[in-house]
Coordinates of C-alpha atoms in Angstrom, one line a residue:
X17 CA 7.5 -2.3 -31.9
X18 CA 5.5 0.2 -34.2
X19 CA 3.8 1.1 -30.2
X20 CA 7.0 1.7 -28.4
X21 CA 8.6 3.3 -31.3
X22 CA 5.4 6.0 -31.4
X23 CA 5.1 6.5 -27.7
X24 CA 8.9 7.6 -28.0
X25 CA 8.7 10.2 -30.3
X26 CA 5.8 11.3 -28.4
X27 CA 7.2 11.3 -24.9
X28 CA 10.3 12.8 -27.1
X29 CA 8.1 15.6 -28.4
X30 CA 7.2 16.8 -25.1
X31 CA 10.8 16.8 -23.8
X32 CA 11.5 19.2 -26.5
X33 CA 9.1 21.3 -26.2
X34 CA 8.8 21.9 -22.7
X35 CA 5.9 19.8 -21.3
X36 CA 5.6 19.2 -17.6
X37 CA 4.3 17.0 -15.4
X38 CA 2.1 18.4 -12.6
X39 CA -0.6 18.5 -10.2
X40 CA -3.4 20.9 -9.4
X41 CA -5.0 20.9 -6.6
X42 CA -8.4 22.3 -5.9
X43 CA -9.7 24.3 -2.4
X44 CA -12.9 23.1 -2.2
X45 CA -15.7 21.1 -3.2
X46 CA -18.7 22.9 -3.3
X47 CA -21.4 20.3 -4.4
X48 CA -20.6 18.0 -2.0
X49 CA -23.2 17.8 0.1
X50 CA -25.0 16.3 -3.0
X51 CA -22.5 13.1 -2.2
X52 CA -23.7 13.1 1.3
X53 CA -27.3 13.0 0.3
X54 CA -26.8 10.1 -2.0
X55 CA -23.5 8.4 -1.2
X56 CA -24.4 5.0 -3.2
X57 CA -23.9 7.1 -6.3
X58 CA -20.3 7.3 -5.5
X59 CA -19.7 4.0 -3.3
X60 CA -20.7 0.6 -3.7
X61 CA -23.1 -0.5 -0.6
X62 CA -19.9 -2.6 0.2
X63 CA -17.4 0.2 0.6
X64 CA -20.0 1.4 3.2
X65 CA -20.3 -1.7 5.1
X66 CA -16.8 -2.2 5.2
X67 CA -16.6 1.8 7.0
X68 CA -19.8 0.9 9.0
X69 CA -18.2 -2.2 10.3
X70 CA -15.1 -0.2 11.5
X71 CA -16.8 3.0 12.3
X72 CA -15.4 5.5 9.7
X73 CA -17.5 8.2 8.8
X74 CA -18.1 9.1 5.5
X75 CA -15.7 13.0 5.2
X76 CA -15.4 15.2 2.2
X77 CA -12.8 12.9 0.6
X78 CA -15.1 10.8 -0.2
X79 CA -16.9 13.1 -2.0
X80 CA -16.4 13.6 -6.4
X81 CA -14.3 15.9 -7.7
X82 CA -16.0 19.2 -8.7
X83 CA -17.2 18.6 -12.4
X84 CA -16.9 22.6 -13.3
X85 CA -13.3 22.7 -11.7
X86 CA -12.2 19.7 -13.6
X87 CA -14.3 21.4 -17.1
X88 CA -12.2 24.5 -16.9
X89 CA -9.0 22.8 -16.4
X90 CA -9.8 20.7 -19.0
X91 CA -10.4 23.6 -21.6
X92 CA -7.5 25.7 -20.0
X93 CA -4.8 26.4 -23.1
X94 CA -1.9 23.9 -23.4
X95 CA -3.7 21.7 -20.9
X96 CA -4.0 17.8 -21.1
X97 CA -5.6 15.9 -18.1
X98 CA -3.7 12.6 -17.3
X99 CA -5.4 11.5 -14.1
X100 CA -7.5 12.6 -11.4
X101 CA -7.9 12.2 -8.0
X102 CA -11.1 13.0 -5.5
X103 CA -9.5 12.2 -2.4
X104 CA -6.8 14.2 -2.9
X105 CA -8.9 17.0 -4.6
X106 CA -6.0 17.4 -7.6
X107 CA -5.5 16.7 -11.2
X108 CA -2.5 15.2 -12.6
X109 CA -1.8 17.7 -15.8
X110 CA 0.2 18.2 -18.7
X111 CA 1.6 21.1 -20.1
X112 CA 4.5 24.0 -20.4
X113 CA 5.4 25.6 -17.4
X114 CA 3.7 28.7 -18.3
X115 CA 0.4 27.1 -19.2
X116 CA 0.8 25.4 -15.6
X117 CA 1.6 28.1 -13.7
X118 CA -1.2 30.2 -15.3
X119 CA -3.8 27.7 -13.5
X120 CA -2.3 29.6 -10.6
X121 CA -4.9 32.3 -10.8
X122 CA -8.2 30.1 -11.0
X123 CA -10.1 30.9 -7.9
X124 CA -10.6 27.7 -6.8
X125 CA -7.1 26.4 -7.1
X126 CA -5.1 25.9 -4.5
X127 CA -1.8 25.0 -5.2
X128 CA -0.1 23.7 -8.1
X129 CA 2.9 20.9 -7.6
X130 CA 5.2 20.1 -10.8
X131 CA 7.0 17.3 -10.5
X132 CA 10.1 18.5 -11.1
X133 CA 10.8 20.2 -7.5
X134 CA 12.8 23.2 -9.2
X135 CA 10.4 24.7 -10.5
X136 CA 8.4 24.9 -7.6
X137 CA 9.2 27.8 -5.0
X138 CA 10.6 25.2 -1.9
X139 CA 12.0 22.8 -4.6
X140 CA 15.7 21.2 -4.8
X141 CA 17.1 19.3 -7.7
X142 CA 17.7 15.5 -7.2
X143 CA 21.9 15.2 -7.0
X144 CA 23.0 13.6 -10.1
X145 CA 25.2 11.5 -8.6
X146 CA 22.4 9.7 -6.6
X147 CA 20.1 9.5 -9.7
X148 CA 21.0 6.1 -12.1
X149 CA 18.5 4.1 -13.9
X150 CA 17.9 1.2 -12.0
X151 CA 15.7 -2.1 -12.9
X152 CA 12.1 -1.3 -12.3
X153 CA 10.7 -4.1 -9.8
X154 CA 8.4 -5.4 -11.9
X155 CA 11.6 -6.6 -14.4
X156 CA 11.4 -10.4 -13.2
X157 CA 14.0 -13.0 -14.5
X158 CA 11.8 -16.4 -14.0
X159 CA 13.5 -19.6 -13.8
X160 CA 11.1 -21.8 -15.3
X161 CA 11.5 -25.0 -12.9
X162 CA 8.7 -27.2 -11.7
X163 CA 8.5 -26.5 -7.5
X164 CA 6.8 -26.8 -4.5
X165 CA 5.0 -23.4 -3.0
X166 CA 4.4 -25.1 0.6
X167 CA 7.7 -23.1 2.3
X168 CA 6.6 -19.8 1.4
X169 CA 3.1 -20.8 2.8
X170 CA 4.9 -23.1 5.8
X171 CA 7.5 -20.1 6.3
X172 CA 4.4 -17.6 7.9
X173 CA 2.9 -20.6 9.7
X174 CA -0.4 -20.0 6.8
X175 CA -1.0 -24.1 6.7
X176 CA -2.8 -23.3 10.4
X177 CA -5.0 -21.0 8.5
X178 CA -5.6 -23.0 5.4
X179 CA -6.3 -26.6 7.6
X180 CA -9.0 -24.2 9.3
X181 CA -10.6 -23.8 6.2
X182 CA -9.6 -19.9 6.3
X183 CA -8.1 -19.5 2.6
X184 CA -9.4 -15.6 2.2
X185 CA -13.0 -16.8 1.5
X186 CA -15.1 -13.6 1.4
X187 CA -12.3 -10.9 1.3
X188 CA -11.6 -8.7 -1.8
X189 CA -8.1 -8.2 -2.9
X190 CA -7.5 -5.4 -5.5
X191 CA -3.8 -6.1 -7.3
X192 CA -2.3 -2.7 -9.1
X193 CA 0.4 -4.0 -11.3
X194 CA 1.2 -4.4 -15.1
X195 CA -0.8 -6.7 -16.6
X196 CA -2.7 -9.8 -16.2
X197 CA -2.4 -11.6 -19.9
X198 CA -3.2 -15.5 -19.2
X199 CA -5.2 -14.9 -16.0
X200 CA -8.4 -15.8 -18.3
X201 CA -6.8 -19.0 -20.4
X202 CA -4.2 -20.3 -17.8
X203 CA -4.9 -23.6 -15.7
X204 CA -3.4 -22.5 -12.3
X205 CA -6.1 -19.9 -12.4
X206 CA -8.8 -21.9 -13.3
X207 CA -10.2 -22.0 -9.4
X208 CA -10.3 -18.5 -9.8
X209 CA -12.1 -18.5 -12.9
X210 CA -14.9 -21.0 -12.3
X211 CA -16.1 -19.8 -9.1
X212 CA -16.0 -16.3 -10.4
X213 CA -13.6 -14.7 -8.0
X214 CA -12.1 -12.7 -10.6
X215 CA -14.8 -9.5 -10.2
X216 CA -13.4 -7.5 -12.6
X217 CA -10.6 -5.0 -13.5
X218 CA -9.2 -2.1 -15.7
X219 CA -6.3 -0.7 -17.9
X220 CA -5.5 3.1 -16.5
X221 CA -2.3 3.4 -18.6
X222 CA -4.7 2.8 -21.7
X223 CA -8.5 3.7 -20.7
X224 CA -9.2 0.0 -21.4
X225 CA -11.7 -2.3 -20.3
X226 CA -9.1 -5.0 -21.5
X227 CA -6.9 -6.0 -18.3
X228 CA -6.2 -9.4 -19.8
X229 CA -3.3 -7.7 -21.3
X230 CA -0.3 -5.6 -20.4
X231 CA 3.1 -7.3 -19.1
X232 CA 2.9 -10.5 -17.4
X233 CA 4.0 -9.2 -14.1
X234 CA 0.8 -9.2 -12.5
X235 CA 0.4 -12.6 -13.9
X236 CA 2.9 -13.9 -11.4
X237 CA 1.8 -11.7 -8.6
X238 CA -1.4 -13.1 -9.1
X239 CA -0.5 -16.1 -9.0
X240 CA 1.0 -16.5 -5.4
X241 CA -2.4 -15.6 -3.9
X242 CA -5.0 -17.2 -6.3
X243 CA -3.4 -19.8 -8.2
X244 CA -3.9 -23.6 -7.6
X245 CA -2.5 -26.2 -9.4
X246 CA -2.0 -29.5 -7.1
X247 CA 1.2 -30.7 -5.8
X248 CA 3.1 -27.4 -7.8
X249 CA 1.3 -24.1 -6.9
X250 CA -1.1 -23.2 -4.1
X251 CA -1.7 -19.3 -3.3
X252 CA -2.1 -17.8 -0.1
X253 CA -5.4 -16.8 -0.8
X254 CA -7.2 -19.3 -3.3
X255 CA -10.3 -18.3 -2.6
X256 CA -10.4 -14.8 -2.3
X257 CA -11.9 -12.5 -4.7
X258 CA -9.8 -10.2 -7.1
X259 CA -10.2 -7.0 -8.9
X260 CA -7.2 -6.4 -11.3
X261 CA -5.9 -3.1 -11.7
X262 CA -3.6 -1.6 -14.4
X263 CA -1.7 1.3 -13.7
X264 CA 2.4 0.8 -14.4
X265 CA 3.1 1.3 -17.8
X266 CA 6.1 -0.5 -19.0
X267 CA 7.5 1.7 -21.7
X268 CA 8.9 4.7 -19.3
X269 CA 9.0 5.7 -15.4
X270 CA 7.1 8.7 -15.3
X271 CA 5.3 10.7 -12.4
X272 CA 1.6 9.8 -14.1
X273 CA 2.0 6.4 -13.1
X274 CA 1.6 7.3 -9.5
X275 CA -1.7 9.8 -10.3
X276 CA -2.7 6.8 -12.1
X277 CA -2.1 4.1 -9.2
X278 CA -4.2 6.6 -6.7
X279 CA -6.9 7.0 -8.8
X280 CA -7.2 3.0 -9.0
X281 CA -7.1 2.9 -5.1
X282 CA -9.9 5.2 -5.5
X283 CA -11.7 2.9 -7.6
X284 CA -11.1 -0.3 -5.3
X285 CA -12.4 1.9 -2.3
X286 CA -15.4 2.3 -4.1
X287 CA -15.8 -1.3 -5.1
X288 CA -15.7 -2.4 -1.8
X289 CA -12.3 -4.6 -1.6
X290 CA -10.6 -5.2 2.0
X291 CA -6.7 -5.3 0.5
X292 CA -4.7 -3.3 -1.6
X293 CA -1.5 -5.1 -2.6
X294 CA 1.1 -3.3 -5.2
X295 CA 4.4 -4.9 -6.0
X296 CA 5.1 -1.4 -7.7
X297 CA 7.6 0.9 -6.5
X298 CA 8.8 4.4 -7.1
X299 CA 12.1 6.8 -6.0
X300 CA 15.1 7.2 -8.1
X301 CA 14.7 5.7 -11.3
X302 CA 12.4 7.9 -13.4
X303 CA 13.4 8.2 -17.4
X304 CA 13.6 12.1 -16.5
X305 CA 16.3 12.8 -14.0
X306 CA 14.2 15.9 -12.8
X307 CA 11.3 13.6 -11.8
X308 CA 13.7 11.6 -9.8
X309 CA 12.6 11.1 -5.9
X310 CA 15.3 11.4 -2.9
X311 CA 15.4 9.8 0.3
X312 CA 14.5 13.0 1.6
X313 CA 11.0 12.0 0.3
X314 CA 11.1 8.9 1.8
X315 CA 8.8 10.2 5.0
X316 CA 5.6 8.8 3.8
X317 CA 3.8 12.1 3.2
X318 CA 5.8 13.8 0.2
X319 CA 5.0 11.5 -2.4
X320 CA 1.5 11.6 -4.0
X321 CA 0.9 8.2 -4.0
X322 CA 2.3 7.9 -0.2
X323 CA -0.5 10.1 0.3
X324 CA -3.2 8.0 -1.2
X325 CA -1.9 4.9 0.0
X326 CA -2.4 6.5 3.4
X327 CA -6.1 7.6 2.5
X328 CA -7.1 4.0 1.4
X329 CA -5.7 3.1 4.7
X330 CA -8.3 5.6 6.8
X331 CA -11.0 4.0 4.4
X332 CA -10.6 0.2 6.1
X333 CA -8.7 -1.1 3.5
X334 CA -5.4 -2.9 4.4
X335 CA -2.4 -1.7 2.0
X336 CA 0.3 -3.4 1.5
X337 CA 3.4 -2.7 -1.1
X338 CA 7.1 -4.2 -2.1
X339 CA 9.7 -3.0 0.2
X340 CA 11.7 -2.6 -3.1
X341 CA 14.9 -4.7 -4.9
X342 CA 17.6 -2.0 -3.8
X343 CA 19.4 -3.3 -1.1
X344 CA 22.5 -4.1 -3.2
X345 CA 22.7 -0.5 -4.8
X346 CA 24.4 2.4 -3.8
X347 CA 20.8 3.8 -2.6
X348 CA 19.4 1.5 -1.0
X349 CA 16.4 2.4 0.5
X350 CA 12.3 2.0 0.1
X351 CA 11.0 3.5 -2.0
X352 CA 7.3 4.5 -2.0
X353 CA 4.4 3.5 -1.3
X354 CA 5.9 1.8 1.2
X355 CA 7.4 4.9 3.3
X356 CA 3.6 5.4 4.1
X357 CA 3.2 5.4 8.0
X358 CA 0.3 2.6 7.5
X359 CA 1.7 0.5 4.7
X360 CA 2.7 -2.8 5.4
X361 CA 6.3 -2.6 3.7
X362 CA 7.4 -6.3 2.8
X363 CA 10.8 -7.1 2.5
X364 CA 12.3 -10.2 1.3
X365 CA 13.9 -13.2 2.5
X366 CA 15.3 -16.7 0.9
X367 CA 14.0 -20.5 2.0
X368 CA 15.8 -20.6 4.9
X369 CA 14.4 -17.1 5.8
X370 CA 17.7 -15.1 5.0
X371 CA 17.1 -11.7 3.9
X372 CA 17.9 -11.4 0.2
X373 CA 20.8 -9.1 -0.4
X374 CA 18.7 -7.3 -2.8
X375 CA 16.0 -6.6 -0.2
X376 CA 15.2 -2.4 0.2
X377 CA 16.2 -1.2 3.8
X378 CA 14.9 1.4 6.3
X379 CA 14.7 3.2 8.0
X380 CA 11.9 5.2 6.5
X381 CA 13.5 9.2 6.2
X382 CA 11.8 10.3 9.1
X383 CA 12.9 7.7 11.3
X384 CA 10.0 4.7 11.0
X385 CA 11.2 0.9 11.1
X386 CA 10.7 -0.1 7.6
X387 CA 10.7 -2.5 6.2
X388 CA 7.6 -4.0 7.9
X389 CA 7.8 -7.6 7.9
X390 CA 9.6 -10.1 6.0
X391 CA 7.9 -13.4 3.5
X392 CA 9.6 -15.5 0.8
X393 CA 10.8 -13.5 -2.3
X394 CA 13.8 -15.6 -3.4
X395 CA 12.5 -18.3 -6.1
X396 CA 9.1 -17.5 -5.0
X397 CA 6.6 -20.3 -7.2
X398 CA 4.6 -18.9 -9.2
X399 CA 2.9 -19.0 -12.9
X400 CA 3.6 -17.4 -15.4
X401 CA 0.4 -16.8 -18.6
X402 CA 0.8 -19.7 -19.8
X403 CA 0.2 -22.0 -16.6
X404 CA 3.6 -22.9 -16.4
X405 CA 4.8 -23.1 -13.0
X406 CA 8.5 -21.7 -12.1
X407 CA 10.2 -19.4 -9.9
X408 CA 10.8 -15.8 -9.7
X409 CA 12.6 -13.7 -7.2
X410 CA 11.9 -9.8 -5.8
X411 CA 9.9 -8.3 -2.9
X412 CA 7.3 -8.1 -6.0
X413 CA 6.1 -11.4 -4.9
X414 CA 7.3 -11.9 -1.1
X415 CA 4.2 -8.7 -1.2
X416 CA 1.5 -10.9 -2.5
X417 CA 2.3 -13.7 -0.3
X418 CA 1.6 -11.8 2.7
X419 CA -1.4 -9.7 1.1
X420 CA -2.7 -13.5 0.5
X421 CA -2.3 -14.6 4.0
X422 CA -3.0 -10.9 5.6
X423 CA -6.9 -12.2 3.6
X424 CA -6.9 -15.2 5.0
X425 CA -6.4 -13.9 8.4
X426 CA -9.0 -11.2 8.0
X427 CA -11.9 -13.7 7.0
X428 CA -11.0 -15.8 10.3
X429 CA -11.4 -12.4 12.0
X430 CA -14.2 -10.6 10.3
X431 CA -14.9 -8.2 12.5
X432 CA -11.5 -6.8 13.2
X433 CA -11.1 -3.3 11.5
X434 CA -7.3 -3.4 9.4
X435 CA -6.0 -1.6 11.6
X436 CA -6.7 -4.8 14.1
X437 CA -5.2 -7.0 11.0
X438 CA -2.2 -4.9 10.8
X439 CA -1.3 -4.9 14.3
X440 CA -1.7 -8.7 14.6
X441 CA 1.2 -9.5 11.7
X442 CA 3.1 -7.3 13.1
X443 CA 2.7 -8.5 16.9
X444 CA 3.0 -11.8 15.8
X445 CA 6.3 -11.6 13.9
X446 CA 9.3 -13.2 15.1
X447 CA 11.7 -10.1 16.0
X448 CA 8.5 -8.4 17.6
X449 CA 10.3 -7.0 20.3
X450 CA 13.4 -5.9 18.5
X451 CA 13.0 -4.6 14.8
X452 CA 15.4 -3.4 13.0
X453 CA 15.7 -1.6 9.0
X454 CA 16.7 -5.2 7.6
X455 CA 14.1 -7.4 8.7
X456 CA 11.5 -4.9 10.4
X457 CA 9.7 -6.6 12.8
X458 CA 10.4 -10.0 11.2
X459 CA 8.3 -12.9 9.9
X460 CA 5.0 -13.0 11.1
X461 CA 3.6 -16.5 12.5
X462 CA 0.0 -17.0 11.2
X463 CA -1.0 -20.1 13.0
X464 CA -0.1 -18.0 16.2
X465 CA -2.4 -14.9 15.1
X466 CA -4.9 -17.4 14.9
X467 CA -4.6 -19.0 18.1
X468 CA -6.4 -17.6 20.8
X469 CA -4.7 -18.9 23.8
X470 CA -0.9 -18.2 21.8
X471 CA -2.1 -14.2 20.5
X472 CA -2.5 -12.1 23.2
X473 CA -4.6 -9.7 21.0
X474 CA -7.6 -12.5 20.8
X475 CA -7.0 -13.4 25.0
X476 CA -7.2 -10.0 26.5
X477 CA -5.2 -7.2 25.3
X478 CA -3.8 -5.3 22.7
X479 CA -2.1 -2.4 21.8
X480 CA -2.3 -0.3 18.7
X481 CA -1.4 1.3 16.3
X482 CA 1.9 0.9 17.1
X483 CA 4.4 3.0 15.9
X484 CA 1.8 5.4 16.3
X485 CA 1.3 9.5 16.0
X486 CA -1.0 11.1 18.1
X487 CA -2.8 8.2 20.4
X488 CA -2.6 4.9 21.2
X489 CA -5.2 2.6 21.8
X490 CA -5.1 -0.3 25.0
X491 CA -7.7 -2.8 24.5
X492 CA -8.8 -5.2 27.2
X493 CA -10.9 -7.7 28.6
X494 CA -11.0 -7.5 32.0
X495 CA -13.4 -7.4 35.1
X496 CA -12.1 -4.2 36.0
X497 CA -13.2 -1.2 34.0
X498 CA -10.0 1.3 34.4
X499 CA -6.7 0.6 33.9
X500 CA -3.7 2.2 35.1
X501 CA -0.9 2.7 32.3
X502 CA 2.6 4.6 32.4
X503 CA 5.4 5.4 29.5
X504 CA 8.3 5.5 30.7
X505 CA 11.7 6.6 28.3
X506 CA 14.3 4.2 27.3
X507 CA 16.5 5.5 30.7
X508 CA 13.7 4.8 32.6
X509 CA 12.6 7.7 33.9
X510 CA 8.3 8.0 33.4
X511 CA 7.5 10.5 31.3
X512 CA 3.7 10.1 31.5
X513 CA 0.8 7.8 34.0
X514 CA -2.9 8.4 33.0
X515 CA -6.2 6.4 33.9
X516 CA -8.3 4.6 31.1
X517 CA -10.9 2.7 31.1
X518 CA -12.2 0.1 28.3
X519 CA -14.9 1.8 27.1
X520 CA -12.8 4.8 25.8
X521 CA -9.2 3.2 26.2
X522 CA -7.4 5.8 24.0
X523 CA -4.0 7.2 25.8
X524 CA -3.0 10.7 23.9
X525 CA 1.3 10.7 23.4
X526 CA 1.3 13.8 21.9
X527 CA 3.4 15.7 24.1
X528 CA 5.9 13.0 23.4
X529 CA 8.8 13.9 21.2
X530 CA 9.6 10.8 18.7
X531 CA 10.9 8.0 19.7
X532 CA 11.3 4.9 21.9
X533 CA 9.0 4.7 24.8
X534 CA 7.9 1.7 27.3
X535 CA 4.8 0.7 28.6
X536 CA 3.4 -0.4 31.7
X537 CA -0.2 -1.4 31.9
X538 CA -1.9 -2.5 35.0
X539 CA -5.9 -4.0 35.1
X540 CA -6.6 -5.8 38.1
X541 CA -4.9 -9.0 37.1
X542 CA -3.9 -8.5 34.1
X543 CA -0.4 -6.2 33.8
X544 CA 1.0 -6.0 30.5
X545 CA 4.5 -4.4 29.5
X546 CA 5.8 -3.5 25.7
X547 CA 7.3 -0.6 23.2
X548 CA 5.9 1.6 22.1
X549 CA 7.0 4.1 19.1
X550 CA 6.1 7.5 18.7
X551 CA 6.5 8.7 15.3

């Protein structure tokens, strides 16, 4: 009580006088080619395998902030740094507007961003009547009722993958959430525990070592990937590794805890892990009505930590993120991250694979299919810190359940890149061919995406990524080293027939305008036909 009544006054005394939040963003980074030189002093030898293994060079993102830069913002008057952020070369401040807007004329910054969109030059003010306070997702109600997990395991087919011995063995999953407290005393994460799978972890909201602690949402996320008690709870991913990551702070909605996620991702990236999965999400219900998001920001590139999701994505890792619990309010789309173009955006359904009324919808503001795919989030089993097994219900968990699986997928398939990963839960999801903003592409079918005579990506083809942007890639395995593929509009008429071979089988669409295409792909004997979405 004594903490939340002290961080009130203080998040009350910079309400009254005049604090903002912001970002500034720097122009360059002149020492970087010290990174370059030496990039183990940055990354562990595991976040360059992992790029290695799906050819992605090292780029200046990679690279540390510039120590000076971050020194004189630091000493700048009225300044307080929150959180920073090398990839996207910026620091999330505090201060008056003034103050702020005096950073304005540092040579080396570039641009600075306050969160409240008035007071920047293009900014708009979020319409009252679309603003409310809603329930943060990580607010659980848990029914505490001994259960069974196997239908939210049986319900994505992930029994094929487990009987295979494929339980996310060797894969690193970091979770960004609220709190772990009971991940170190609890049984159901005793598996975890003894074979030292937990790697490690850290409290952003506090600059503590301690991530044992926090709210016991993370707990139950945890829980429906690593836990294991017999015949009551077995995650999706028992035997993957976790790093556990602390960045939502309970007490308030603010715009730090977004900085603060980002520079976690950062952190993971470093460390090596494969998946990123956040049951965190962020639009309309900030404490501060001028912080508020609008579906107008939905697009997956306004939001800052849209945009770092997306970097994490062009380092290898595979993101994935709660669709969101909206679908029963007045606004009741996703929220972000999962408006990112590469985020996998998981929605919810009940046991019988219903989509739960409260479920976030697409589609994403710029048009994408969101959400992504579908898993179990209505009385999801779980655990709670003090091992005792019970249900809870959001996308906060139908999220984990996937991330789980999406592991144990990957280790069958180590050398597919995530972009491989992603592609083949989408591809093998049950409303594939027609996605809509309720269910996206549907629930994806594990046991299929491991079958190599039943997933056409394993046999001989493949197509991805798909929606895509710029390009689109057709792999195949064929005697015959060109292929022959044309896009035709949803009238019919082709709009486009090019030549590619399999050693370079990249097809550019930028000429298309966004939309609905069809494909046509012809390799000897092979001919293939799909969609294909140009964002």
């Amino acid at each position: 009580m004594r903490y939340n009544f002290t961080f009130l006054l203080i998040l009350l005394s910079f309400t009254v006088f005049g604090q903002e939040e912001a970002w500034v963003y720097f122009n360059a980074k002149p020492n970087s080619q010290a990174f370059f030189d030496n990039p183990l002093a940055e990354l562990s030898q595991r976040a360059l395998d992992r790029r290695a293994a799906q050819n992605i060079a090292l780029n200046i993102t990679d690279a540390p902030l510039e120590t000076s830069y971050v020194n004189q913002i630091q000493m700048s008057t009225g300044i307080m740094v929150m959180a920073q952020s090398k990839w996207l070369n910026a620091l999330h401040i505090r201060g008056t507007q003034a103050n702020i807007n005096a950073l304005k004329t540092l040579s080396f910054v570039q641009k600075v961003e306050f969160a409240d969109k008035t007071l920047n030059a293009t900014g708009k003010r979020v319409s009252e009547t679309s603003a409310g306070q809603t329930n943060k997702e990580l607010k659980t109600t848990i029914d505490y009722s001994y259960g069974n997990s196997a239908n939210q395991i049986q319900m994505l087919n992930g029994q094929v993958l487990h009987q295979q011995n494929f339980t996310g063995e060797g894969k690193i999953i970091a979770v960004l959430d609220n709190g772990f407290p009971g991940v170190n005393t609890a049984q159901p994460f005793e598996n975890l525990r003894n074979n030292n799978k937990i790697l490690g972890g850290y409290d952003y909201t506090t600059r503590n070592s301690n991530f044992y602690a926090g709210g016991n949402h993370g707990t139950l996320v945890l829980s429906t990937m690593g836990g294991y008690k017999e015949n009551a709870l077995v995650g999706t991913a028992p035997n993957a590794s976790y790093y556990l990551f602390i960045t939502e702070i309970d007490a308030l909605e603010n715009p730090l805890e977004e900085s603060l996620w980002v520079e976690a991702a950062e952190k993971a990236d470093a460390l090596g892990v494969d998946i990123i999965t956040t049951s965190l999400g962020y639009f309309y219900e900030r404490d501060e009505m001028r912080y508020n998001h609008t579906y107008s920001d939905m697009n997956g590139i306004t939001t800052f930590i849209s945009r770092g999701a997306e970097v994490a994505f062009s380092k290898g890792i595979l993101v994935l993120a709660s669709a969101g619990n909206d679908g029963a309010k007045t606004e009741k789309h996703i929220g972000s991250p999962a408006d990112a173009v590469s985020v996998l955006a998981i929605g919810s359904v009940n046991f019988s694979k219903i989509k739960a009324g409260s479920s976030s919808i697409g589609p994403s503001y710029d048009g994408r299919i969101k959400p992504d795919v579908m898993a179990q989030g209505v009385a999801a089993v779980v655990s709670d810190q003090n091992g005792t097994i019970g249900t809870a219900s959001g996308t906060s968990f139908s999220c984990p359940i996937m991330a789980g699986m999406a592991a144990s997928l990957w280790q069958a398939f180590p050398n597919k890149t995530n972009k491989e990963i992603r592609q083949m839960i989408l591809t093998s999801a049950d409303r594939y061919s027609n996605p809509d903003n309720n269910y996206g592409y549907g629930i994806p079918n594990f046991g299929a995406a491991l079958s190599v005579d039943n997933f056409i990506t394993e046999n001989a083809f493949s197509v991805y990524p798909n929606p895509a942007k710029n390009t689109v890639t057709f792999s195949f395995l064929n005697e015959s080293n060109t292929a022959s593929v044309k896009i035709y509009s949803v009238l019919g008429q082709k709009v486009m027939e090019e030549k590619i071979n399999n050693t370079n089988p990249v097809l550019s669409i930028q000429s298309l305008q966004s939309g609905l295409y069809f494909y046509s792909f012809d390799a000897d004997n092979l001919h293939k036909t799909g969609k294909i979405i140009k964002q």
